[in-house]
Amino acid sequence: MPVKIVTDSVADIPAEVIKELGISVIPVLLRFGEETYRDGIDITTDEFYEKLVNSKVKPSTSVPSMDIFARTYAKLAEETDEILVIMLSSKLSGLYNAALQSVELVEGGSRIEIIDSGCAVMAQGFVVIRAAQAALAGASLDEILEIVRRDLPRAEIRAAFDTLEYLKRGGRIGRAAALMGSMLKVNPVITLKDGVVEPAGRARSRAKAIDILYDFAAGYSHIEEMAVEGAACPEDVDNLVERLGAIFPKERIYRSRTTPVIGAHTGPGLILVAVLGDK
Amino acid sequence: MSQINSVAGQDMRDMFSAATSWLEKSSADIDALNVFPVPDGDTGTNMMLTMRSTMDEAYRAPDNSAAGVAHAMARGALMGARGNSGVILSQMWRGLAQGLEDKESFTAAELAAALQLSAQIAYKGVSNPVEGTMLTVMKDAAAAAQAQVDAGNEDIISVLEATVSAAGDSVSNTPMLLKVLKDAGVVDAGGQGVYTILEGALQYLRGETELMRLRKPQIIVSDIPHVVSQPQSIAIDEVPYGYCTEFLLKGEELDPDVIKKRLLKKGESLIVVGDDSAVRIHIHTLTPGNILQFAAKLGTMHQVSVRNMDEQHQDFLEMQKERMPTTDTAVIAVAAGDGLTDVFGSLGVAAVVPGGQTMNPSTKDILQVVEATFSDKIIILPNNKNIIATANQVQSLTEKKIMVVPTKTIPQGVVALLSFDYEAEFNTNAEIMEKALSSVKTIEVTRSVRATKINGLKIKRKQPIGLLDGELIAVGDTNLDVINQLLSRLGLEKAEVITIYFGEDAEAEETEQINAGIMEKYPHLQVESIRGGQPHYSYIISIE
């Protein structure tokens, strides 16, 4: 019985990869006024960003009820007795807590391990994908945990924003508040460090901000995984993938659309690079 | 979504109990917002403890009517109030209790009226009300509730939604009203506490108790730029804060107003609230003994607390360190003009040394700012070629580590600062910043002080002249003429961003013309014009 891997919709793993590796995804909830949508199920990414820009009501995101977690665990427990759950940074959301507390709602003797990834998007996604690959190859839960612990500190992101306004409004700005309030128009670049948003740079134009993302990836001595994601800017993503092709095989670069759950806190202009490797 | 038209006493109790738990989750974050010398080193903890006492009393009260619960809350708050913020909070509950007098339950309209009263009573309790504090937040919140009711809204949930949202906006606006907040780059801690309590109450009414268990209140962030400490304001640190003295005075026929008058000149941040049998006193004073002696004559003292605020201040500075980005390198810049000072401030310099062309600061001026800056590793941006040598002298006079990035112009200073890497080491950062200098060209437009001949140009006195990266290469009849000459000399095909800093003597109409001219000629460029307020140079233009 291979170990089963669970993550959340914030890991941004492309749908075909989720299917191929048999990963279970807990959908985060998106709320527009009184409407509630399950991320990736009830609303498409395009529909969401269109609403984000055009709707007067500001979206909010929330953790699904513990019941959803418990049912997911219970269903997997019928197929395996070892489950590994890898969640979004606990400092950005209550997902990890909910995942942890839901374990008590599950009966039976399955071993369920919950990991706080301390990261998000495809940086989290890489760790989940590699855990799932190891599981399919027959690794035990303890072996997979070791892989995860080794991978987590090696996964990093740089994300370029058009504005930090959405991040501030959502209360998740962390130390990147240092980048706010500039009197000049600047495009901020952030990273996640120990689970919290941290400033990573500033540029006077979007093109220069994207250069910072490129330079970040180019600074690695050894790259094992790479991903490029955008909220609602597919052309920028395409161009950046082309450029990054010079330092990493283009066909191995994951391309993903950033989940609306993140997009609601970043705005539609978000573009980011995630790398797993050694600097 | 369901609508609630009335809330009974029992529900009100549970609602504020949920709000207290909500506040409890945030109390450490709120503590971190404190700014000296605004009273109290631990606003979050104080408000949380005050709320606990408030709710303990509310659950002990036999009376389950809204009036009974509110009355018990007011009494519990007064008895257990901690710190300045706790005392003000207790007055808010007292106002609420007055507003809900004789009510079995309350409607949206009654809640709005009670909130108004709550704000009014809170203002009265403070001897010298300051805007930009929890008082303002409560006032704005209450006004929003009233506006909803006036518009005919009867649903308590949606009235409270508007109230919470107004409270949030008010919190984020507090730095605009209170300079100490702006200087520290934080919102008001007490205001944040009031917002959190209201938000907790709202979430309870919405039935989101399970979610409240998983989530955590968010601290509101203001987007107002951190303002820069000027050398003249740095010396203030010397003034001692004295002792934060507080206690509950019990007795007979006490008169809070008389006590307040007697204590008014004995210290700062005085609050005296209560009734004829119990009065809570809070004051920051250099002579706590005198205060206690005075009070001992009036009745018995309880919950006496005298704390050294200078010690608290040290703790506070330590805590501040944790909130800053992880870099330990500070950058200071030399600039003249309030606009340029704000530009550098908003980009995160630790301080600005006033100075520039024809007003070069001395080594001592820079040294003074270096010593007052809260970091041992400092990068200096001289932003003028005549100040680089002066800045280089500083290292020999201080034990701090100094690097001078030889910026010769304001635009060079700005690109250097923007390239600052929060993760890089001190030396690496100086290298990165110096490397960035080549990515910008600077145009400076000024007027000739005398007739001269230079670089093959014949220049008359007071004629507009233009410098490109410090070299005088253009002269013309108007500023616009000079700028156009210089721009056409630069290949702008590869440029992306043009920033125009107009000086204190630049005319608005001309600035407008220059701006429009550039945008028309070079439509691919991002053009931005900002008031620099600098003397001597009518225009400083950055081309990146």
mmCIF file of C-alpha atoms in Angstrom, chain A:
data_model
loop_
_atom_site.group_PDB
_atom_site.id
_atom_site.type_symbol
_atom_site.label_atom_id
_atom_site.label_comp_id
_atom_site.label_asym_id
_atom_site.label_seq_id
_atom_site.Cartn_x
_atom_site.Cartn_y
_atom_site.Cartn_z
ATOM 1 C CA MET A 1 0.000 0.000 0.000
ATOM 2 C CA PRO A 2 1.823 3.133 -1.131
ATOM 3 C CA VAL A 3 1.788 6.202 1.085
ATOM 4 C CA LYS A 4 -0.897 8.689 0.036
ATOM 5 C CA ILE A 5 -0.035 12.362 -0.291
ATOM 6 C CA VAL A 6 -2.427 15.204 0.519
ATOM 7 C CA THR A 7 -1.868 18.912 -0.101
ATOM 8 C CA ASP A 8 -3.944 22.055 -0.581
ATOM 9 C CA SER A 9 -4.941 23.950 -3.708
ATOM 10 C CA VAL A 10 -2.391 26.655 -2.899
ATOM 11 C CA ALA A 11 0.465 24.375 -4.021
ATOM 12 C CA ASP A 12 -0.514 25.199 -7.639
ATOM 13 C CA ILE A 13 0.415 21.767 -8.968
ATOM 14 C CA PRO A 14 -0.697 21.428 -12.600
ATOM 15 C CA ALA A 15 -3.846 19.308 -12.938
ATOM 16 C CA GLU A 16 -2.226 16.626 -15.122
ATOM 17 C CA VAL A 17 0.537 16.112 -12.525
ATOM 18 C CA ILE A 18 -2.020 15.776 -9.733
ATOM 19 C CA LYS A 19 -3.825 13.112 -11.748
ATOM 20 C CA GLU A 20 -0.704 11.239 -12.763
ATOM 21 C CA LEU A 21 0.722 11.070 -9.241
ATOM 22 C CA GLY A 22 -2.593 10.498 -7.466
ATOM 23 C CA ILE A 23 -2.256 13.480 -5.133
ATOM 24 C CA SER A 24 -5.302 14.520 -3.060
ATOM 25 C CA VAL A 25 -5.930 18.240 -3.040
ATOM 26 C CA ILE A 26 -7.953 20.070 -0.362
ATOM 27 C CA PRO A 27 -9.601 23.064 -2.022
ATOM 28 C CA VAL A 28 -9.345 26.388 -0.203
ATOM 29 C CA LEU A 29 -12.581 28.398 -0.194
ATOM 30 C CA LEU A 30 -12.986 31.679 -2.023
ATOM 31 C CA ARG A 31 -15.696 34.098 -1.067
ATOM 32 C CA PHE A 32 -17.084 36.930 -3.148
ATOM 33 C CA GLY A 33 -19.685 38.588 -0.960
ATOM 34 C CA GLU A 34 -22.169 35.841 -0.209
ATOM 35 C CA GLU A 35 -20.975 33.407 -2.881
ATOM 36 C CA THR A 36 -18.551 30.707 -1.822
ATOM 37 C CA TYR A 37 -16.477 28.764 -4.337
ATOM 38 C CA ARG A 38 -14.136 25.839 -3.908
ATOM 39 C CA ASP A 39 -10.772 26.716 -5.447
ATOM 40 C CA GLY A 40 -10.232 24.968 -8.751
ATOM 41 C CA ILE A 41 -13.627 23.203 -8.592
ATOM 42 C CA ASP A 42 -16.446 25.733 -8.618
ATOM 43 C CA ILE A 43 -14.634 28.607 -10.272
ATOM 44 C CA THR A 44 -12.000 28.708 -12.979
ATOM 45 C CA THR A 45 -8.912 30.782 -12.552
ATOM 46 C CA ASP A 46 -9.885 33.050 -15.452
ATOM 47 C CA GLU A 47 -13.355 33.689 -14.078
ATOM 48 C CA PHE A 48 -11.849 34.575 -10.740
ATOM 49 C CA TYR A 49 -9.322 37.134 -11.966
ATOM 50 C CA GLU A 50 -11.956 38.757 -14.120
ATOM 51 C CA LYS A 51 -14.095 39.115 -11.000
ATOM 52 C CA LEU A 52 -11.143 40.301 -8.922
ATOM 53 C CA VAL A 53 -10.550 43.230 -11.231
ATOM 54 C CA ASN A 54 -14.161 44.059 -12.100
ATOM 55 C CA SER A 55 -16.186 43.245 -9.021
ATOM 56 C CA LYS A 56 -16.804 45.851 -6.365
ATOM 57 C CA VAL A 57 -16.945 43.220 -3.658
ATOM 58 C CA LYS A 58 -13.482 42.240 -2.506
ATOM 59 C CA PRO A 59 -12.845 38.526 -2.371
ATOM 60 C CA SER A 60 -11.739 36.764 0.754
ATOM 61 C CA THR A 61 -10.325 33.309 1.259
ATOM 62 C CA SER A 62 -11.006 30.821 3.985
ATOM 63 C CA VAL A 63 -10.020 27.458 5.304
ATOM 64 C CA PRO A 64 -12.469 24.675 4.443
ATOM 65 C CA SER A 65 -14.230 23.045 7.364
ATOM 66 C CA MET A 66 -12.445 20.325 9.289
ATOM 67 C CA ASP A 67 -15.047 17.935 7.980
ATOM 68 C CA ILE A 68 -13.548 18.155 4.460
ATOM 69 C CA PHE A 69 -10.122 17.217 5.820
ATOM 70 C CA ALA A 70 -11.529 14.406 7.922
ATOM 71 C CA ARG A 71 -13.451 12.935 4.976
ATOM 72 C CA THR A 72 -10.357 13.094 2.767
ATOM 73 C CA TYR A 73 -8.273 11.330 5.407
ATOM 74 C CA ALA A 74 -10.972 8.712 6.015
ATOM 75 C CA LYS A 75 -11.303 7.932 2.315
ATOM 76 C CA LEU A 76 -7.542 7.528 1.900
ATOM 77 C CA ALA A 77 -7.366 5.434 5.059
ATOM 78 C CA GLU A 78 -9.405 2.803 3.230
ATOM 79 C CA GLU A 79 -6.567 2.428 0.711
ATOM 80 C CA THR A 80 -3.481 2.910 2.855
ATOM 81 C CA ASP A 81 -2.365 3.129 6.451
ATOM 82 C CA GLU A 82 0.182 5.885 5.897
ATOM 83 C CA ILE A 83 -0.851 9.404 4.863
ATOM 84 C CA LEU A 84 1.373 12.456 4.463
ATOM 85 C CA VAL A 85 -0.238 15.900 4.443
ATOM 86 C CA ILE A 86 1.838 18.886 3.249
ATOM 87 C CA MET A 87 0.195 22.256 3.853
ATOM 88 C CA LEU A 88 0.653 25.939 3.082
ATOM 89 C CA SER A 89 2.795 27.954 5.535
ATOM 90 C CA SER A 90 0.996 28.049 8.877
ATOM 91 C CA LYS A 91 1.990 31.695 9.180
ATOM 92 C CA LEU A 92 -0.105 32.597 6.148
ATOM 93 C CA SER A 93 -3.239 30.577 6.815
ATOM 94 C CA GLY A 94 -5.120 28.305 9.172
ATOM 95 C CA LEU A 95 -4.907 25.357 6.739
ATOM 96 C CA TYR A 96 -2.113 23.639 8.616
ATOM 97 C CA ASN A 97 -3.965 23.966 11.926
ATOM 98 C CA ALA A 98 -7.158 22.648 10.417
ATOM 99 C CA ALA A 99 -5.269 19.735 8.852
ATOM 100 C CA LEU A 100 -3.703 18.949 12.206
ATOM 101 C CA GLN A 101 -6.852 19.170 14.277
ATOM 102 C CA SER A 102 -8.878 17.150 11.786
ATOM 103 C CA VAL A 103 -6.710 14.110 12.444
ATOM 104 C CA GLU A 104 -8.582 13.620 15.707
ATOM 105 C CA LEU A 105 -11.852 13.274 13.820
ATOM 106 C CA VAL A 106 -10.605 10.207 11.933
ATOM 107 C CA GLU A 107 -11.118 6.763 13.381
ATOM 108 C CA GLY A 108 -8.918 3.783 12.715
ATOM 109 C CA GLY A 109 -5.244 3.129 12.959
ATOM 110 C CA SER A 110 -3.819 4.975 9.967
ATOM 111 C CA ARG A 111 -0.707 7.013 10.603
ATOM 112 C CA ILE A 112 -1.238 10.582 9.421
ATOM 113 C CA GLU A 113 1.703 13.015 9.385
ATOM 114 C CA ILE A 114 1.066 16.745 8.874
ATOM 115 C CA ILE A 115 3.871 18.964 7.586
ATOM 116 C CA ASP A 116 3.925 22.769 7.628
ATOM 117 C CA SER A 117 5.667 23.516 4.339
ATOM 118 C CA GLY A 118 6.518 27.065 5.409
ATOM 119 C CA CYS A 119 6.081 27.962 1.774
ATOM 120 C CA ALA A 120 3.389 28.198 -0.883
ATOM 121 C CA VAL A 121 2.728 27.853 -4.612
ATOM 122 C CA MET A 122 5.067 25.652 -6.609
ATOM 123 C CA ALA A 123 7.845 25.782 -3.999
ATOM 124 C CA GLN A 124 5.384 23.801 -1.890
ATOM 125 C CA GLY A 125 4.307 22.000 -5.060
ATOM 126 C CA PHE A 126 7.819 20.624 -5.764
ATOM 127 C CA VAL A 127 8.012 19.126 -2.307
ATOM 128 C CA VAL A 128 4.584 17.521 -2.737
ATOM 129 C CA ILE A 129 5.417 16.199 -6.226
ATOM 130 C CA ARG A 130 8.699 14.662 -5.089
ATOM 131 C CA ALA A 131 6.994 13.112 -2.070
ATOM 132 C CA ALA A 132 4.326 11.621 -4.347
ATOM 133 C CA GLN A 133 6.950 10.308 -6.765
ATOM 134 C CA ALA A 134 8.797 8.640 -3.892
ATOM 135 C CA ALA A 135 5.520 7.169 -2.633
ATOM 136 C CA LEU A 136 4.754 5.659 -6.035
ATOM 137 C CA ALA A 137 8.291 4.250 -6.132
ATOM 138 C CA GLY A 138 7.460 2.415 -2.907
ATOM 139 C CA ALA A 139 9.141 4.575 -0.272
ATOM 140 C CA SER A 140 7.831 4.305 3.297
ATOM 141 C CA LEU A 141 6.378 7.278 5.137
ATOM 142 C CA ASP A 142 9.567 7.686 7.174
ATOM 143 C CA GLU A 143 11.681 7.658 4.041
ATOM 144 C CA ILE A 144 9.423 10.209 2.401
ATOM 145 C CA LEU A 145 9.514 12.419 5.494
ATOM 146 C CA GLU A 146 13.272 12.479 5.224
ATOM 147 C CA ILE A 147 13.085 13.530 1.582
ATOM 148 C CA VAL A 148 10.560 16.254 2.440
ATOM 149 C CA ARG A 149 12.706 17.618 5.249
ATOM 150 C CA ARG A 150 15.683 17.751 2.919
ATOM 151 C CA ASP A 151 13.725 19.413 0.122
ATOM 152 C CA LEU A 152 11.846 22.060 2.120
ATOM 153 C CA PRO A 153 14.786 24.381 2.822
ATOM 154 C CA ARG A 154 15.948 24.013 -0.776
ATOM 155 C CA ALA A 155 12.716 25.311 -2.312
ATOM 156 C CA GLU A 156 12.490 29.047 -2.747
ATOM 157 C CA ILE A 157 10.486 31.615 -4.669
ATOM 158 C CA ARG A 158 10.743 35.135 -5.979
ATOM 159 C CA ALA A 159 7.516 36.862 -6.859
ATOM 160 C CA ALA A 160 7.113 40.184 -8.661
ATOM 161 C CA PHE A 161 4.071 42.305 -7.882
ATOM 162 C CA ASP A 162 2.584 45.308 -9.590
ATOM 163 C CA THR A 163 1.356 46.500 -6.215
ATOM 164 C CA LEU A 164 1.425 45.327 -2.618
ATOM 165 C CA GLU A 165 -2.021 46.805 -2.045
ATOM 166 C CA TYR A 166 -3.830 43.447 -2.168
ATOM 167 C CA LEU A 167 -1.280 41.799 0.107
ATOM 168 C CA LYS A 168 -1.643 44.574 2.623
ATOM 169 C CA ARG A 169 -5.423 44.439 2.509
ATOM 170 C CA GLY A 170 -5.315 40.717 3.206
ATOM 171 C CA GLY A 171 -3.043 41.280 6.198
ATOM 172 C CA ARG A 172 -0.314 38.997 4.882
ATOM 173 C CA ILE A 173 2.329 41.519 4.048
ATOM 174 C CA GLY A 174 4.771 40.464 6.786
ATOM 175 C CA ARG A 175 8.127 42.150 6.651
ATOM 176 C CA ALA A 176 7.542 43.228 3.070
ATOM 177 C CA ALA A 177 5.731 46.191 4.635
ATOM 178 C CA ALA A 178 9.186 47.755 4.337
ATOM 179 C CA LEU A 179 8.542 47.951 0.586
ATOM 180 C CA MET A 180 5.249 49.795 0.968
ATOM 181 C CA GLY A 181 4.542 53.454 0.795
ATOM 182 C CA SER A 182 7.156 54.344 -1.759
ATOM 183 C CA MET A 183 6.631 57.746 -3.296
ATOM 184 C CA LEU A 184 8.091 56.467 -6.533
ATOM 185 C CA LYS A 185 6.246 53.844 -8.525
ATOM 186 C CA VAL A 186 8.106 50.628 -7.806
ATOM 187 C CA ASN A 187 7.465 47.006 -8.618
ATOM 188 C CA PRO A 188 8.225 45.065 -5.456
ATOM 189 C CA VAL A 189 9.730 41.581 -5.419
ATOM 190 C CA ILE A 190 9.103 39.348 -2.424
ATOM 191 C CA THR A 191 10.048 35.940 -1.146
ATOM 192 C CA LEU A 192 8.855 33.631 1.605
ATOM 193 C CA LYS A 193 11.264 33.044 4.430
ATOM 194 C CA ASP A 194 10.380 30.885 7.420
ATOM 195 C CA GLY A 195 6.829 30.979 6.188
ATOM 196 C CA VAL A 196 6.514 34.757 6.176
ATOM 197 C CA VAL A 197 6.519 37.266 3.346
ATOM 198 C CA GLU A 198 9.881 39.043 3.173
ATOM 199 C CA PRO A 199 11.123 41.804 0.903
ATOM 200 C CA ALA A 200 13.506 40.635 -1.834
ATOM 201 C CA GLY A 201 13.925 43.622 -4.081
ATOM 202 C CA ARG A 202 12.449 46.561 -5.920
ATOM 203 C CA ALA A 203 12.491 47.658 -9.508
ATOM 204 C CA ARG A 204 11.318 50.752 -11.288
ATOM 205 C CA SER A 205 9.496 48.800 -13.982
ATOM 206 C CA ARG A 206 7.766 45.467 -14.432
ATOM 207 C CA ALA A 207 10.412 44.382 -16.945
ATOM 208 C CA LYS A 208 13.166 45.065 -14.429
ATOM 209 C CA ALA A 209 11.244 43.238 -11.707
ATOM 210 C CA ILE A 210 11.054 40.200 -13.978
ATOM 211 C CA ASP A 211 14.827 40.559 -14.508
ATOM 212 C CA ILE A 212 15.210 40.123 -10.749
ATOM 213 C CA LEU A 213 13.298 36.813 -11.010
ATOM 214 C CA TYR A 214 15.573 35.692 -13.817
ATOM 215 C CA ASP A 215 18.734 36.689 -11.934
ATOM 216 C CA PHE A 216 17.491 34.786 -8.887
ATOM 217 C CA ALA A 217 17.171 31.552 -10.891
ATOM 218 C CA ALA A 218 20.434 32.187 -12.735
ATOM 219 C CA GLY A 219 22.215 32.490 -9.382
ATOM 220 C CA TYR A 220 21.784 28.759 -8.619
ATOM 221 C CA SER A 221 24.735 26.435 -9.112
ATOM 222 C CA HIS A 222 22.504 23.386 -9.326
ATOM 223 C CA ILE A 223 18.782 23.270 -10.148
ATOM 224 C CA GLU A 224 16.581 20.216 -9.727
ATOM 225 C CA GLU A 225 13.128 21.693 -10.233
ATOM 226 C CA MET A 226 11.898 24.946 -11.700
ATOM 227 C CA ALA A 227 8.477 26.492 -12.173
ATOM 228 C CA VAL A 228 7.114 29.729 -13.562
ATOM 229 C CA GLU A 229 3.648 30.894 -12.617
ATOM 230 C CA GLY A 230 1.546 33.937 -13.226
ATOM 231 C CA ALA A 231 -1.780 35.105 -11.920
ATOM 232 C CA ALA A 232 -3.320 36.569 -15.063
ATOM 233 C CA CYS A 233 -0.331 37.335 -17.269
ATOM 234 C CA PRO A 234 0.284 34.276 -19.505
ATOM 235 C CA GLU A 235 2.434 36.208 -21.989
ATOM 236 C CA ASP A 236 4.903 37.282 -19.331
ATOM 237 C CA VAL A 237 5.071 33.693 -18.133
ATOM 238 C CA ASP A 238 5.766 32.451 -21.680
ATOM 239 C CA ASN A 239 8.528 35.003 -22.185
ATOM 240 C CA LEU A 240 10.173 34.215 -18.891
ATOM 241 C CA VAL A 241 10.081 30.466 -19.580
ATOM 242 C CA GLU A 242 11.781 31.160 -22.940
ATOM 243 C CA ARG A 243 14.525 33.126 -21.217
ATOM 244 C CA LEU A 244 14.989 30.598 -18.429
ATOM 245 C CA GLY A 245 15.397 27.930 -21.102
ATOM 246 C CA ALA A 246 18.979 29.178 -21.309
ATOM 247 C CA ILE A 247 19.781 27.878 -17.824
ATOM 248 C CA PHE A 248 17.396 24.923 -17.381
ATOM 249 C CA PRO A 249 15.760 22.561 -19.925
ATOM 250 C CA LYS A 250 12.631 24.360 -21.022
ATOM 251 C CA GLU A 251 10.528 21.209 -21.220
ATOM 252 C CA ARG A 252 11.223 20.493 -17.543
ATOM 253 C CA ILE A 253 10.000 23.882 -16.340
ATOM 254 C CA TYR A 254 6.555 23.526 -14.780
ATOM 255 C CA ARG A 255 4.155 26.215 -15.911
ATOM 256 C CA SER A 256 1.241 26.900 -13.695
ATOM 257 C CA ARG A 257 -1.526 29.387 -13.165
ATOM 258 C CA THR A 258 -1.337 30.825 -9.685
ATOM 259 C CA THR A 259 -4.403 29.874 -7.698
ATOM 260 C CA PRO A 260 -6.991 32.587 -7.094
ATOM 261 C CA VAL A 261 -6.452 31.978 -3.385
ATOM 262 C CA ILE A 262 -3.003 33.497 -3.761
ATOM 263 C CA GLY A 263 -4.167 35.873 -6.484
ATOM 264 C CA ALA A 264 -6.739 37.392 -4.157
ATOM 265 C CA HIS A 265 -3.828 38.502 -1.986
ATOM 266 C CA THR A 266 -1.455 39.547 -4.740
ATOM 267 C CA GLY A 267 -3.506 41.032 -7.552
ATOM 268 C CA PRO A 268 -3.624 39.864 -11.169
ATOM 269 C CA GLY A 269 -0.131 41.057 -12.149
ATOM 270 C CA LEU A 270 1.705 38.502 -10.023
ATOM 271 C CA ILE A 271 4.474 36.517 -11.721
ATOM 272 C CA LEU A 272 6.815 34.203 -9.876
ATOM 273 C CA VAL A 273 9.661 31.751 -10.221
ATOM 274 C CA ALA A 274 10.088 28.773 -7.908
ATOM 275 C CA VAL A 275 13.338 26.826 -7.767
ATOM 276 C CA LEU A 276 14.418 23.733 -5.878
ATOM 277 C CA GLY A 277 18.161 23.364 -5.881
ATOM 278 C CA ASP A 278 21.453 24.580 -4.445
ATOM 279 C CA LYS A 279 22.809 28.097 -4.683
#
